[in-house]
mmCIF file of C-alpha atoms in Angstrom:
data_model
loop_
_atom_site.group_PDB
_atom_site.id
_atom_site.type_symbol
_atom_site.label_atom_id
_atom_site.label_comp_id
_atom_site.label_asym_id
_atom_site.label_seq_id
_atom_site.Cartn_x
_atom_site.Cartn_y
_atom_site.Cartn_z
ATOM 1 C CA UNK A 1 -94.627 4.012 28.896
ATOM 2 C CA UNK A 2 -94.974 7.545 29.566
ATOM 3 C CA UNK A 3 -97.998 7.429 32.166
ATOM 4 C CA UNK A 4 -95.825 4.681 33.830
ATOM 5 C CA UNK A 5 -92.589 6.929 34.250
ATOM 6 C CA UNK A 6 -94.185 9.951 34.701
ATOM 7 C CA UNK A 7 -92.718 11.925 31.955
ATOM 8 C CA UNK A 8 -93.579 13.797 28.781
ATOM 9 C CA UNK A 9 -94.794 11.454 25.621
ATOM 10 C CA UNK A 10 -92.067 13.483 23.725
ATOM 11 C CA UNK A 11 -89.311 12.278 25.829
ATOM 12 C CA UNK A 12 -90.566 8.740 25.178
ATOM 13 C CA UNK A 13 -90.623 9.019 21.568
ATOM 14 C CA UNK A 14 -87.338 10.682 21.516
ATOM 15 C CA UNK A 15 -85.937 7.891 23.334
ATOM 16 C CA UNK A 16 -87.065 5.502 20.936
ATOM 17 C CA UNK A 17 -85.681 7.411 17.821
ATOM 18 C CA UNK A 18 -82.704 7.835 19.596
ATOM 19 C CA UNK A 19 -82.331 3.644 20.114
ATOM 20 C CA UNK A 20 -83.403 3.343 16.830
ATOM 21 C CA UNK A 21 -80.870 5.470 15.050
ATOM 22 C CA UNK A 22 -78.310 3.653 17.265
ATOM 23 C CA UNK A 23 -79.347 0.460 16.045
ATOM 24 C CA UNK A 24 -80.294 -0.907 19.294
ATOM 25 C CA UNK A 25 -84.212 -1.387 18.217
ATOM 26 C CA UNK A 26 -85.947 -1.817 15.202
ATOM 27 C CA UNK A 27 -89.249 -0.620 14.742
ATOM 28 C CA UNK A 28 -92.348 -2.225 12.353
ATOM 29 C CA UNK A 29 -94.938 0.262 12.649
ATOM 30 C CA UNK A 30 -98.066 -0.501 14.343
ATOM 31 C CA UNK A 31 -96.421 -4.079 15.123
ATOM 32 C CA UNK A 32 -94.171 -2.263 17.641
ATOM 33 C CA UNK A 33 -90.647 -2.321 18.167
ATOM 34 C CA UNK A 34 -87.923 -4.894 19.455
ATOM 35 C CA UNK A 35 -84.503 -5.156 20.720
ATOM 36 C CA UNK A 36 -81.973 -6.285 18.562
ATOM 37 C CA UNK A 37 -80.021 -9.381 19.420
ATOM 38 C CA UNK A 38 -77.049 -6.923 19.250
ATOM 39 C CA UNK A 39 -76.674 -3.342 18.739
ATOM 40 C CA UNK A 40 -76.196 -2.892 15.228
ATOM 41 C CA UNK A 41 -72.847 -0.963 15.954
ATOM 42 C CA UNK A 42 -71.498 -3.694 17.635
ATOM 43 C CA UNK A 43 -71.540 -5.498 14.376
ATOM 44 C CA UNK A 44 -71.362 -9.201 13.552
ATOM 45 C CA UNK A 45 -67.633 -9.691 13.766
ATOM 46 C CA UNK A 46 -68.776 -11.083 17.468
ATOM 47 C CA UNK A 47 -69.785 -14.132 15.649
ATOM 48 C CA UNK A 48 -66.412 -15.550 14.511
ATOM 49 C CA UNK A 49 -64.105 -18.434 14.998
ATOM 50 C CA UNK A 50 -61.231 -18.013 17.330
ATOM 51 C CA UNK A 51 -58.498 -20.254 15.292
ATOM 52 C CA UNK A 52 -56.294 -21.979 17.109
ATOM 53 C CA UNK A 53 -52.719 -22.689 16.577
ATOM 54 C CA UNK A 54 -52.481 -25.045 14.111
ATOM 55 C CA UNK A 55 -55.662 -24.939 12.580
ATOM 56 C CA UNK A 56 -56.195 -24.067 8.916
ATOM 57 C CA UNK A 57 -58.009 -20.876 8.531
ATOM 58 C CA UNK A 58 -60.593 -20.734 5.590
ATOM 59 C CA UNK A 59 -62.769 -18.348 7.243
ATOM 60 C CA UNK A 60 -61.407 -15.121 6.659
ATOM 61 C CA UNK A 61 -62.786 -13.879 3.073
ATOM 62 C CA UNK A 62 -59.561 -12.298 2.408
ATOM 63 C CA UNK A 63 -57.716 -12.732 -1.083
ATOM 64 C CA UNK A 64 -54.971 -14.487 -1.764
ATOM 65 C CA UNK A 65 -52.062 -12.324 -1.221
ATOM 66 C CA UNK A 66 -49.939 -13.751 -3.636
ATOM 67 C CA UNK A 67 -52.054 -12.616 -6.305
ATOM 68 C CA UNK A 68 -52.218 -9.056 -4.965
ATOM 69 C CA UNK A 69 -49.870 -6.515 -6.867
ATOM 70 C CA UNK A 70 -47.106 -4.669 -5.260
ATOM 71 C CA UNK A 71 -47.898 -1.068 -4.367
ATOM 72 C CA UNK A 72 -45.070 0.766 -3.828
ATOM 73 C CA UNK A 73 -44.030 1.596 -7.416
ATOM 74 C CA UNK A 74 -47.920 2.950 -8.096
ATOM 75 C CA UNK A 75 -47.669 4.876 -4.810
ATOM 76 C CA UNK A 76 -44.424 6.550 -5.698
ATOM 77 C CA UNK A 77 -45.171 7.565 -9.121
ATOM 78 C CA UNK A 78 -48.258 8.988 -7.597
ATOM 79 C CA UNK A 79 -46.441 10.686 -4.686
ATOM 80 C CA UNK A 80 -44.033 11.944 -7.617
ATOM 81 C CA UNK A 81 -46.917 13.544 -9.635
ATOM 82 C CA UNK A 82 -48.358 15.123 -6.490
ATOM 83 C CA UNK A 83 -44.800 16.783 -5.852
ATOM 84 C CA UNK A 84 -44.925 17.905 -9.105
ATOM 85 C CA UNK A 85 -48.917 19.172 -9.108
ATOM 86 C CA UNK A 86 -49.759 19.428 -5.528
ATOM 87 C CA UNK A 87 -53.707 18.886 -4.959
ATOM 88 C CA UNK A 88 -55.105 21.933 -2.988
ATOM 89 C CA UNK A 89 -58.467 22.689 -1.791
ATOM 90 C CA UNK A 90 -60.767 23.837 -4.352
ATOM 91 C CA UNK A 91 -59.553 21.025 -6.866
ATOM 92 C CA UNK A 92 -61.550 18.379 -8.263
ATOM 93 C CA UNK A 93 -62.254 15.542 -6.076
ATOM 94 C CA UNK A 94 -61.772 12.774 -8.980
ATOM 95 C CA UNK A 95 -58.677 12.603 -10.672
ATOM 96 C CA UNK A 96 -59.609 13.159 -14.456
ATOM 97 C CA UNK A 97 -57.520 10.276 -15.821
ATOM 98 C CA UNK A 98 -59.042 7.837 -13.311
ATOM 99 C CA UNK A 99 -62.877 9.319 -14.161
ATOM 100 C CA UNK A 100 -62.182 8.843 -17.724
ATOM 101 C CA UNK A 101 -60.607 5.163 -17.572
ATOM 102 C CA UNK A 102 -63.569 3.877 -15.006
ATOM 103 C CA UNK A 103 -66.282 5.565 -16.839
ATOM 104 C CA UNK A 104 -65.188 3.663 -20.155
ATOM 105 C CA UNK A 105 -64.804 0.619 -18.466
ATOM 106 C CA UNK A 106 -68.250 0.673 -17.010
ATOM 107 C CA UNK A 107 -69.779 1.770 -20.463
ATOM 108 C CA UNK A 108 -68.063 -1.295 -21.808
ATOM 109 C CA UNK A 109 -69.812 -3.036 -18.960
ATOM 110 C CA UNK A 110 -73.300 -2.060 -19.821
ATOM 111 C CA UNK A 111 -73.501 0.612 -17.569
ATOM 112 C CA UNK A 112 -74.979 3.987 -18.107
ATOM 113 C CA UNK A 113 -72.686 6.917 -18.672
ATOM 114 C CA UNK A 114 -73.535 9.409 -15.601
ATOM 115 C CA UNK A 115 -71.185 11.517 -13.316
ATOM 116 C CA UNK A 116 -68.639 9.825 -10.882
ATOM 117 C CA UNK A 117 -67.345 9.960 -7.459
ATOM 118 C CA UNK A 118 -64.863 7.932 -5.461
ATOM 119 C CA UNK A 119 -65.282 6.576 -1.907
ATOM 120 C CA UNK A 120 -63.306 5.034 0.582
ATOM 121 C CA UNK A 121 -64.423 1.354 -0.221
ATOM 122 C CA UNK A 122 -67.687 -0.327 -1.199
ATOM 123 C CA UNK A 123 -69.278 -0.025 2.316
ATOM 124 C CA UNK A 124 -68.577 3.789 2.698
ATOM 125 C CA UNK A 125 -69.861 4.507 -0.887
ATOM 126 C CA UNK A 126 -73.241 2.365 -0.171
ATOM 127 C CA UNK A 127 -73.507 4.097 3.254
ATOM 128 C CA UNK A 128 -73.246 7.960 1.633
ATOM 129 C CA UNK A 129 -75.960 6.572 -0.920
ATOM 130 C CA UNK A 130 -78.386 5.097 1.423
ATOM 131 C CA UNK A 131 -77.940 8.536 3.694
ATOM 132 C CA UNK A 132 -78.572 10.584 0.268
ATOM 133 C CA UNK A 133 -82.066 8.938 -0.096
ATOM 134 C CA UNK A 134 -83.643 7.314 3.094
ATOM 135 C CA UNK A 135 -84.408 8.307 6.378
ATOM 136 C CA UNK A 136 -84.664 6.542 9.686
ATOM 137 C CA UNK A 137 -87.330 3.755 9.664
ATOM 138 C CA UNK A 138 -87.318 3.458 5.991
ATOM 139 C CA UNK A 139 -87.360 -0.068 4.608
ATOM 140 C CA UNK A 140 -84.028 -1.617 2.448
ATOM 141 C CA UNK A 141 -84.428 -5.165 0.702
ATOM 142 C CA UNK A 142 -81.195 -6.801 1.079
ATOM 143 C CA UNK A 143 -79.757 -10.477 0.053
ATOM 144 C CA UNK A 144 -80.114 -13.122 2.317
ATOM 145 C CA UNK A 145 -77.677 -14.643 3.110
ATOM 146 C CA UNK A 146 -75.702 -11.639 2.270
ATOM 147 C CA UNK A 147 -72.653 -9.444 3.284
ATOM 148 C CA UNK A 148 -72.354 -9.063 6.838
ATOM 149 C CA UNK A 149 -71.070 -5.888 7.150
ATOM 150 C CA UNK A 150 -74.101 -4.617 5.055
ATOM 151 C CA UNK A 151 -76.373 -6.204 6.998
ATOM 152 C CA UNK A 152 -75.112 -4.063 10.214
ATOM 153 C CA UNK A 153 -74.763 -1.004 8.142
ATOM 154 C CA UNK A 154 -78.162 -0.853 7.173
ATOM 155 C CA UNK A 155 -79.898 -0.956 10.700
ATOM 156 C CA UNK A 156 -77.024 1.168 12.193
ATOM 157 C CA UNK A 157 -78.232 3.938 9.859
ATOM 158 C CA UNK A 158 -81.672 3.697 11.573
ATOM 159 C CA UNK A 159 -82.849 1.627 8.686
ATOM 160 C CA UNK A 160 -84.917 -1.448 8.622
ATOM 161 C CA UNK A 161 -83.694 -4.604 6.509
ATOM 162 C CA UNK A 162 -86.342 -6.982 4.354
ATOM 163 C CA UNK A 163 -84.602 -10.366 3.257
ATOM 164 C CA UNK A 164 -84.754 -11.197 -0.105
ATOM 165 C CA UNK A 165 -83.781 -14.900 -1.039
ATOM 166 C CA UNK A 166 -81.277 -15.961 -4.032
ATOM 167 C CA UNK A 167 -79.911 -18.698 -5.971
ATOM 168 C CA UNK A 168 -76.858 -18.931 -7.947
ATOM 169 C CA UNK A 169 -78.050 -16.557 -10.616
ATOM 170 C CA UNK A 170 -78.701 -14.085 -7.759
ATOM 171 C CA UNK A 171 -81.713 -12.246 -6.311
ATOM 172 C CA UNK A 172 -84.996 -14.224 -6.864
ATOM 173 C CA UNK A 173 -87.282 -11.988 -8.589
ATOM 174 C CA UNK A 174 -90.494 -13.090 -6.921
ATOM 175 C CA UNK A 175 -88.864 -12.078 -3.658
ATOM 176 C CA UNK A 176 -87.967 -8.929 -5.070
ATOM 177 C CA UNK A 177 -91.326 -7.932 -6.224
ATOM 178 C CA UNK A 178 -92.454 -9.016 -2.599
ATOM 179 C CA UNK A 179 -90.270 -6.843 -0.902
ATOM 180 C CA UNK A 180 -90.933 -3.963 -2.865
ATOM 181 C CA UNK A 181 -94.540 -4.264 -2.703
ATOM 182 C CA UNK A 182 -94.405 -4.492 0.761
ATOM 183 C CA UNK A 183 -92.913 -0.999 0.974
ATOM 184 C CA UNK A 184 -89.208 -1.575 0.578
ATOM 185 C CA UNK A 185 -87.397 1.866 -0.647
ATOM 186 C CA UNK A 186 -84.309 0.595 -1.865
ATOM 187 C CA UNK A 187 -82.743 -2.439 -3.162
ATOM 188 C CA UNK A 188 -78.954 -3.673 -2.742
ATOM 189 C CA UNK A 189 -77.768 -6.053 -5.355
ATOM 190 C CA UNK A 190 -74.315 -7.818 -5.466
ATOM 191 C CA UNK A 191 -73.731 -8.621 -9.349
ATOM 192 C CA UNK A 192 -71.228 -10.907 -9.021
ATOM 193 C CA UNK A 193 -69.020 -12.856 -6.388
ATOM 194 C CA UNK A 194 -71.825 -12.198 -3.820
ATOM 195 C CA UNK A 195 -70.900 -12.825 -0.150
ATOM 196 C CA UNK A 196 -71.285 -15.756 0.733
ATOM 197 C CA UNK A 197 -72.762 -17.588 -1.643
ATOM 198 C CA UNK A 198 -70.980 -16.808 -4.809
ATOM 199 C CA UNK A 199 -73.695 -15.817 -6.523
ATOM 200 C CA UNK A 200 -73.730 -14.063 -10.010
ATOM 201 C CA UNK A 201 -76.562 -12.063 -11.732
ATOM 202 C CA UNK A 202 -77.122 -14.106 -15.126
ATOM 203 C CA UNK A 203 -78.377 -12.177 -18.208
ATOM 204 C CA UNK A 204 -81.880 -13.908 -17.917
ATOM 205 C CA UNK A 205 -82.001 -12.833 -14.216
ATOM 206 C CA UNK A 206 -80.926 -9.448 -14.936
ATOM 207 C CA UNK A 207 -83.973 -9.113 -17.577
ATOM 208 C CA UNK A 208 -86.390 -10.398 -14.910
ATOM 209 C CA UNK A 209 -85.083 -8.059 -11.894
ATOM 210 C CA UNK A 210 -85.163 -5.097 -14.604
ATOM 211 C CA UNK A 211 -88.716 -5.901 -15.310
ATOM 212 C CA UNK A 212 -89.933 -5.887 -11.476
ATOM 213 C CA UNK A 213 -87.652 -2.829 -10.891
ATOM 214 C CA UNK A 214 -89.468 -1.397 -13.818
ATOM 215 C CA UNK A 215 -92.792 -1.631 -12.067
ATOM 216 C CA UNK A 216 -91.550 -0.027 -9.360
ATOM 217 C CA UNK A 217 -89.478 3.240 -10.608
ATOM 218 C CA UNK A 218 -89.041 5.185 -7.456
ATOM 219 C CA UNK A 219 -86.820 2.519 -5.853
ATOM 220 C CA UNK A 220 -83.484 3.303 -4.891
ATOM 221 C CA UNK A 221 -81.275 0.554 -6.544
ATOM 222 C CA UNK A 222 -77.533 0.172 -5.328
ATOM 223 C CA UNK A 223 -75.438 -2.446 -7.236
ATOM 224 C CA UNK A 224 -71.895 -3.750 -5.650
ATOM 225 C CA UNK A 225 -69.614 -5.024 -8.099
ATOM 226 C CA UNK A 226 -66.798 -5.627 -5.644
ATOM 227 C CA UNK A 227 -65.939 -8.740 -7.558
ATOM 228 C CA UNK A 228 -64.656 -6.679 -10.558
ATOM 229 C CA UNK A 229 -61.215 -8.005 -11.361
ATOM 230 C CA UNK A 230 -61.537 -11.696 -9.608
ATOM 231 C CA UNK A 231 -64.190 -13.182 -11.506
ATOM 232 C CA UNK A 232 -64.926 -14.547 -14.893
ATOM 233 C CA UNK A 233 -68.447 -14.174 -14.892
ATOM 234 C CA UNK A 234 -69.693 -11.343 -17.256
ATOM 235 C CA UNK A 235 -71.553 -8.334 -15.461
ATOM 236 C CA UNK A 236 -75.134 -7.793 -16.273
ATOM 237 C CA UNK A 237 -75.987 -4.563 -14.601
ATOM 238 C CA UNK A 238 -79.395 -3.501 -13.838
ATOM 239 C CA UNK A 239 -78.276 0.148 -13.554
ATOM 240 C CA UNK A 240 -80.568 2.797 -15.187
ATOM 241 C CA UNK A 241 -83.962 1.155 -14.758
ATOM 242 C CA UNK A 242 -84.991 2.904 -11.802
ATOM 243 C CA UNK A 243 -85.036 6.917 -11.145
ATOM 244 C CA UNK A 244 -82.108 6.520 -8.566
ATOM 245 C CA UNK A 245 -79.284 4.532 -8.717
ATOM 246 C CA UNK A 246 -76.171 3.958 -8.079
ATOM 247 C CA UNK A 247 -72.851 1.239 -9.440
ATOM 248 C CA UNK A 248 -70.209 0.911 -7.088
ATOM 249 C CA UNK A 249 -66.904 -0.879 -8.014
ATOM 250 C CA UNK A 250 -64.388 -1.174 -5.537
ATOM 251 C CA UNK A 251 -60.258 -2.571 -5.654
ATOM 252 C CA UNK A 252 -60.308 -4.396 -2.350
ATOM 253 C CA UNK A 253 -60.607 -8.051 -3.782
ATOM 254 C CA UNK A 254 -58.021 -7.687 -6.705
ATOM 255 C CA UNK A 255 -55.661 -5.067 -5.484
ATOM 256 C CA UNK A 256 -55.612 -4.938 -1.852
ATOM 257 C CA UNK A 257 -58.214 -4.220 0.836
ATOM 258 C CA UNK A 258 -56.048 -1.890 2.430
ATOM 259 C CA UNK A 259 -56.323 0.607 -0.255
ATOM 260 C CA UNK A 260 -59.992 1.562 0.693
ATOM 261 C CA UNK A 261 -61.018 2.747 -2.623
ATOM 262 C CA UNK A 262 -64.004 2.454 -4.677
ATOM 263 C CA UNK A 263 -65.405 4.371 -7.640
ATOM 264 C CA UNK A 264 -69.336 5.165 -7.607
ATOM 265 C CA UNK A 265 -71.403 6.146 -10.486
ATOM 266 C CA UNK A 266 -75.105 6.879 -10.397
ATOM 267 C CA UNK A 267 -78.057 9.380 -11.532
ATOM 268 C CA UNK A 268 -77.307 12.805 -11.285
ATOM 269 C CA UNK A 269 -79.508 13.561 -7.993
ATOM 270 C CA UNK A 270 -77.588 10.693 -6.589
ATOM 271 C CA UNK A 271 -74.104 11.866 -6.966
ATOM 272 C CA UNK A 272 -74.732 15.442 -6.254
ATOM 273 C CA UNK A 273 -75.755 14.676 -2.888
ATOM 274 C CA UNK A 274 -73.135 12.241 -2.215
ATOM 275 C CA UNK A 275 -70.425 14.375 -3.600
ATOM 276 C CA UNK A 276 -72.078 17.487 -1.441
ATOM 277 C CA UNK A 277 -72.200 15.576 1.741
ATOM 278 C CA UNK A 278 -68.658 14.090 0.941
ATOM 279 C CA UNK A 279 -67.309 17.835 0.651
ATOM 280 C CA UNK A 280 -68.709 18.711 4.080
ATOM 281 C CA UNK A 281 -66.899 15.510 5.595
ATOM 282 C CA UNK A 282 -63.656 14.026 4.425
ATOM 283 C CA UNK A 283 -63.695 16.521 1.362
ATOM 284 C CA UNK A 284 -62.296 13.752 -0.938
ATOM 285 C CA UNK A 285 -60.307 10.414 -1.287
ATOM 286 C CA UNK A 286 -56.743 11.493 -1.591
ATOM 287 C CA UNK A 287 -55.777 12.064 -4.940
ATOM 288 C CA UNK A 288 -52.136 10.265 -4.482
ATOM 289 C CA UNK A 289 -54.279 7.089 -3.524
ATOM 290 C CA UNK A 290 -56.277 7.634 -6.621
ATOM 291 C CA UNK A 291 -53.421 8.128 -8.941
ATOM 292 C CA UNK A 292 -51.871 5.267 -7.273
ATOM 293 C CA UNK A 293 -55.085 2.788 -8.264
ATOM 294 C CA UNK A 294 -54.994 4.461 -12.007
ATOM 295 C CA UNK A 295 -51.314 3.888 -12.612
ATOM 296 C CA UNK A 296 -52.151 0.091 -11.163
ATOM 297 C CA UNK A 297 -55.164 -0.271 -13.665
ATOM 298 C CA UNK A 298 -53.079 1.170 -16.862
ATOM 299 C CA UNK A 299 -50.328 -0.838 -15.976
ATOM 300 C CA UNK A 300 -51.981 -3.958 -16.054
ATOM 301 C CA UNK A 301 -50.577 -4.905 -12.427
ATOM 302 C CA UNK A 302 -53.152 -7.462 -12.339
ATOM 303 C CA UNK A 303 -54.521 -9.838 -14.535
ATOM 304 C CA UNK A 304 -58.151 -10.631 -13.946
ATOM 305 C CA UNK A 305 -58.303 -13.715 -16.379
ATOM 306 C CA UNK A 306 -55.362 -15.319 -14.078
ATOM 307 C CA UNK A 307 -56.653 -14.322 -10.807
ATOM 308 C CA UNK A 308 -60.159 -15.223 -11.879
ATOM 309 C CA UNK A 309 -58.770 -18.897 -12.973
ATOM 310 C CA UNK A 310 -57.040 -19.246 -9.557
ATOM 311 C CA UNK A 311 -59.721 -18.884 -7.310
ATOM 312 C CA UNK A 312 -62.033 -20.590 -9.909
ATOM 313 C CA UNK A 313 -59.655 -23.613 -9.860
ATOM 314 C CA UNK A 314 -60.104 -23.717 -6.216
ATOM 315 C CA UNK A 315 -63.355 -23.111 -5.885
ATOM 316 C CA UNK A 316 -64.620 -25.846 -8.615
ATOM 317 C CA UNK A 317 -62.640 -27.943 -7.162
ATOM 318 C CA UNK A 318 -63.927 -27.748 -3.513
ATOM 319 C CA UNK A 319 -67.444 -27.798 -4.825
ATOM 320 C CA UNK A 320 -66.904 -31.125 -6.996
ATOM 321 C CA UNK A 321 -64.960 -33.098 -4.194
ATOM 322 C CA UNK A 322 -67.926 -32.047 -1.858
ATOM 323 C CA UNK A 323 -70.331 -33.279 -4.500
ATOM 324 C CA UNK A 324 -68.522 -36.479 -4.612
ATOM 325 C CA UNK A 325 -69.279 -37.094 -0.990
ATOM 326 C CA UNK A 326 -72.837 -36.127 -1.170
ATOM 327 C CA UNK A 327 -72.506 -32.271 0.048
ATOM 328 C CA UNK A 328 -74.022 -29.938 -1.812
ATOM 329 C CA UNK A 329 -72.299 -26.525 -2.016
ATOM 330 C CA UNK A 330 -72.631 -23.065 -3.810
ATOM 331 C CA UNK A 331 -70.118 -20.894 -5.292
ATOM 332 C CA UNK A 332 -70.303 -19.681 -8.987
ATOM 333 C CA UNK A 333 -68.029 -16.896 -8.725
ATOM 334 C CA UNK A 334 -65.516 -15.393 -6.170
ATOM 335 C CA UNK A 335 -63.603 -16.697 -3.541
ATOM 336 C CA UNK A 336 -66.061 -18.187 -1.071
ATOM 337 C CA UNK A 337 -67.935 -21.651 -1.436
ATOM 338 C CA UNK A 338 -71.297 -21.614 0.698
ATOM 339 C CA UNK A 339 -72.518 -24.890 2.120
ATOM 340 C CA UNK A 340 -75.945 -25.134 3.488
ATOM 341 C CA UNK A 341 -75.884 -27.454 6.910
ATOM 342 C CA UNK A 342 -78.229 -28.966 9.360
ATOM 343 C CA UNK A 343 -76.832 -27.782 12.339
ATOM 344 C CA UNK A 344 -74.224 -24.621 12.014
ATOM 345 C CA UNK A 345 -72.606 -24.557 15.398
ATOM 346 C CA UNK A 346 -71.748 -28.330 15.413
ATOM 347 C CA UNK A 347 -70.613 -28.191 11.550
ATOM 348 C CA UNK A 348 -68.415 -25.142 12.696
ATOM 349 C CA UNK A 349 -67.238 -27.290 16.038
ATOM 350 C CA UNK A 350 -66.523 -30.326 14.502
ATOM 351 C CA UNK A 351 -64.447 -28.698 11.714
ATOM 352 C CA UNK A 352 -62.429 -26.955 14.297
ATOM 353 C CA UNK A 353 -61.667 -30.014 15.853
ATOM 354 C CA UNK A 354 -60.554 -31.742 12.321
ATOM 355 C CA UNK A 355 -58.354 -28.816 12.163
ATOM 356 C CA UNK A 356 -60.215 -26.285 9.760
ATOM 357 C CA UNK A 357 -62.078 -22.867 10.785
ATOM 358 C CA UNK A 358 -64.729 -21.931 8.311
ATOM 359 C CA UNK A 359 -66.979 -18.800 9.058
ATOM 360 C CA UNK A 360 -70.412 -19.427 10.995
ATOM 361 C CA UNK A 361 -73.324 -18.998 8.346
ATOM 362 C CA UNK A 362 -75.020 -16.656 11.551
ATOM 363 C CA UNK A 363 -72.681 -13.808 10.573
ATOM 364 C CA UNK A 364 -74.364 -13.726 6.951
ATOM 365 C CA UNK A 365 -78.012 -14.643 7.483
ATOM 366 C CA UNK A 366 -81.161 -12.887 8.458
ATOM 367 C CA UNK A 367 -83.911 -15.752 7.984
ATOM 368 C CA UNK A 368 -82.032 -17.911 5.410
ATOM 369 C CA UNK A 369 -81.337 -21.803 6.897
ATOM 370 C CA UNK A 370 -77.989 -22.232 8.607
ATOM 371 C CA UNK A 371 -75.057 -22.562 6.469
ATOM 372 C CA UNK A 372 -70.983 -22.185 6.383
ATOM 373 C CA UNK A 373 -68.971 -20.124 4.513
ATOM 374 C CA UNK A 374 -65.656 -21.540 3.298
ATOM 375 C CA UNK A 375 -62.724 -19.267 1.577
ATOM 376 C CA UNK A 376 -60.845 -20.904 -0.958
ATOM 377 C CA UNK A 377 -58.327 -18.011 -1.661
ATOM 378 C CA UNK A 378 -55.518 -19.732 -0.205
ATOM 379 C CA UNK A 379 -56.484 -23.274 -0.402
ATOM 380 C CA UNK A 380 -53.513 -25.384 -2.284
ATOM 381 C CA UNK A 381 -54.828 -28.299 -4.533
ATOM 382 C CA UNK A 382 -53.331 -31.112 -2.242
ATOM 383 C CA UNK A 383 -55.982 -29.950 0.366
ATOM 384 C CA UNK A 384 -58.792 -29.991 -1.035
ATOM 385 C CA UNK A 385 -59.660 -33.972 -0.679
ATOM 386 C CA UNK A 386 -58.908 -33.380 3.248
ATOM 387 C CA UNK A 387 -61.023 -30.441 3.310
ATOM 388 C CA UNK A 388 -64.030 -32.063 1.793
ATOM 389 C CA UNK A 389 -63.577 -35.234 3.793
ATOM 390 C CA UNK A 390 -63.626 -33.003 7.049
ATOM 391 C CA UNK A 391 -66.774 -30.885 5.734
ATOM 392 C CA UNK A 392 -68.738 -34.061 4.651
ATOM 393 C CA UNK A 393 -68.060 -35.852 8.459
ATOM 394 C CA UNK A 394 -68.869 -32.473 9.660
ATOM 395 C CA UNK A 395 -72.698 -32.284 8.416
ATOM 396 C CA UNK A 396 -73.100 -36.126 8.737
ATOM 397 C CA UNK A 397 -76.589 -36.261 10.711
ATOM 398 C CA UNK A 398 -77.683 -39.449 12.176
ATOM 399 C CA UNK A 399 -75.138 -41.141 9.663
ATOM 400 C CA UNK A 400 -76.684 -39.314 6.678
ATOM 401 C CA UNK A 401 -74.857 -36.494 5.156
ATOM 402 C CA UNK A 402 -76.707 -33.146 5.265
ATOM 403 C CA UNK A 403 -77.562 -31.932 1.947
ATOM 404 C CA UNK A 404 -79.701 -29.037 1.172
#
């Protein structure tokens, strides 16, 4: 290209580097580079369904607002503490009481005792951890299907994704081993309420994954526990099996996405790098917000069992109704149900015509087969059968319902 354009090869190399760092292209060593279907910074939000008036929206992935606690009392209390003891430059970035409570909860769930940081949500925390250890061109093993925002974040950082398959019990050990042997430097795992499939890492699966990771101790392991507070599945963490690791627990699903809050723990080197870089940017997450979250936690503003029961009953009812109609679906935990379909675009369109909006699986897939994601968080029991009928009709192909 340099010869064809009559420019210095370094200029071409710099152009490629800029395109890669901006997520416009993906490079794959000697196999060359390819242009992404969409720049990573554009995001997968363009793959969405416009919901016409009168159509029931089950596509958003949002929690049920009726299950979210009121925030005003907690913030009023936190602001009052700030009036009496303002947080100024040089103060500790993490509220001491919050660190103690979060550390105790994480320890009770089997996460090793380690330093603590606070980030503006789980995606912010994951980005900081990846940036602390990886460089453009490095490979990150990710769940497929997986969280669309994460699948966009990785290439936006100039990194390459390597898909790992999963079932209801989490990432498949053989796929993880294959990815690590192929050169993946990091692995990101969703412990519970995996988006979009609802997978939850079981105890046997955790043992198998720890064995694989034990063979690759230099892997950067990142765990996302955004389902904390809304699931009835126990946590089986992988943290500590590799030299560098991070465990992220956010408050979005249980307490409200607008909190933009997550606690982050990990090995000393990772947390030192993350905290040091944070000091050079936002500095810290508002201590008023931290105190408000602490108040919500200590006051028991959310009953995790009741929330998990509410989501679980809706999820299980839909899966059972679909099974009765010959349609297989997945949803072991959380607020989403994943339905494999033979024709994703057609299924989404037919459901829209039937009065239901669901999320296209393309928002969550790399190489995995087509599917649709249905958010059950606001479904009423008397809507389940109607939705199941619509889904069964939408996935029918040639008179046979599309079961995978």
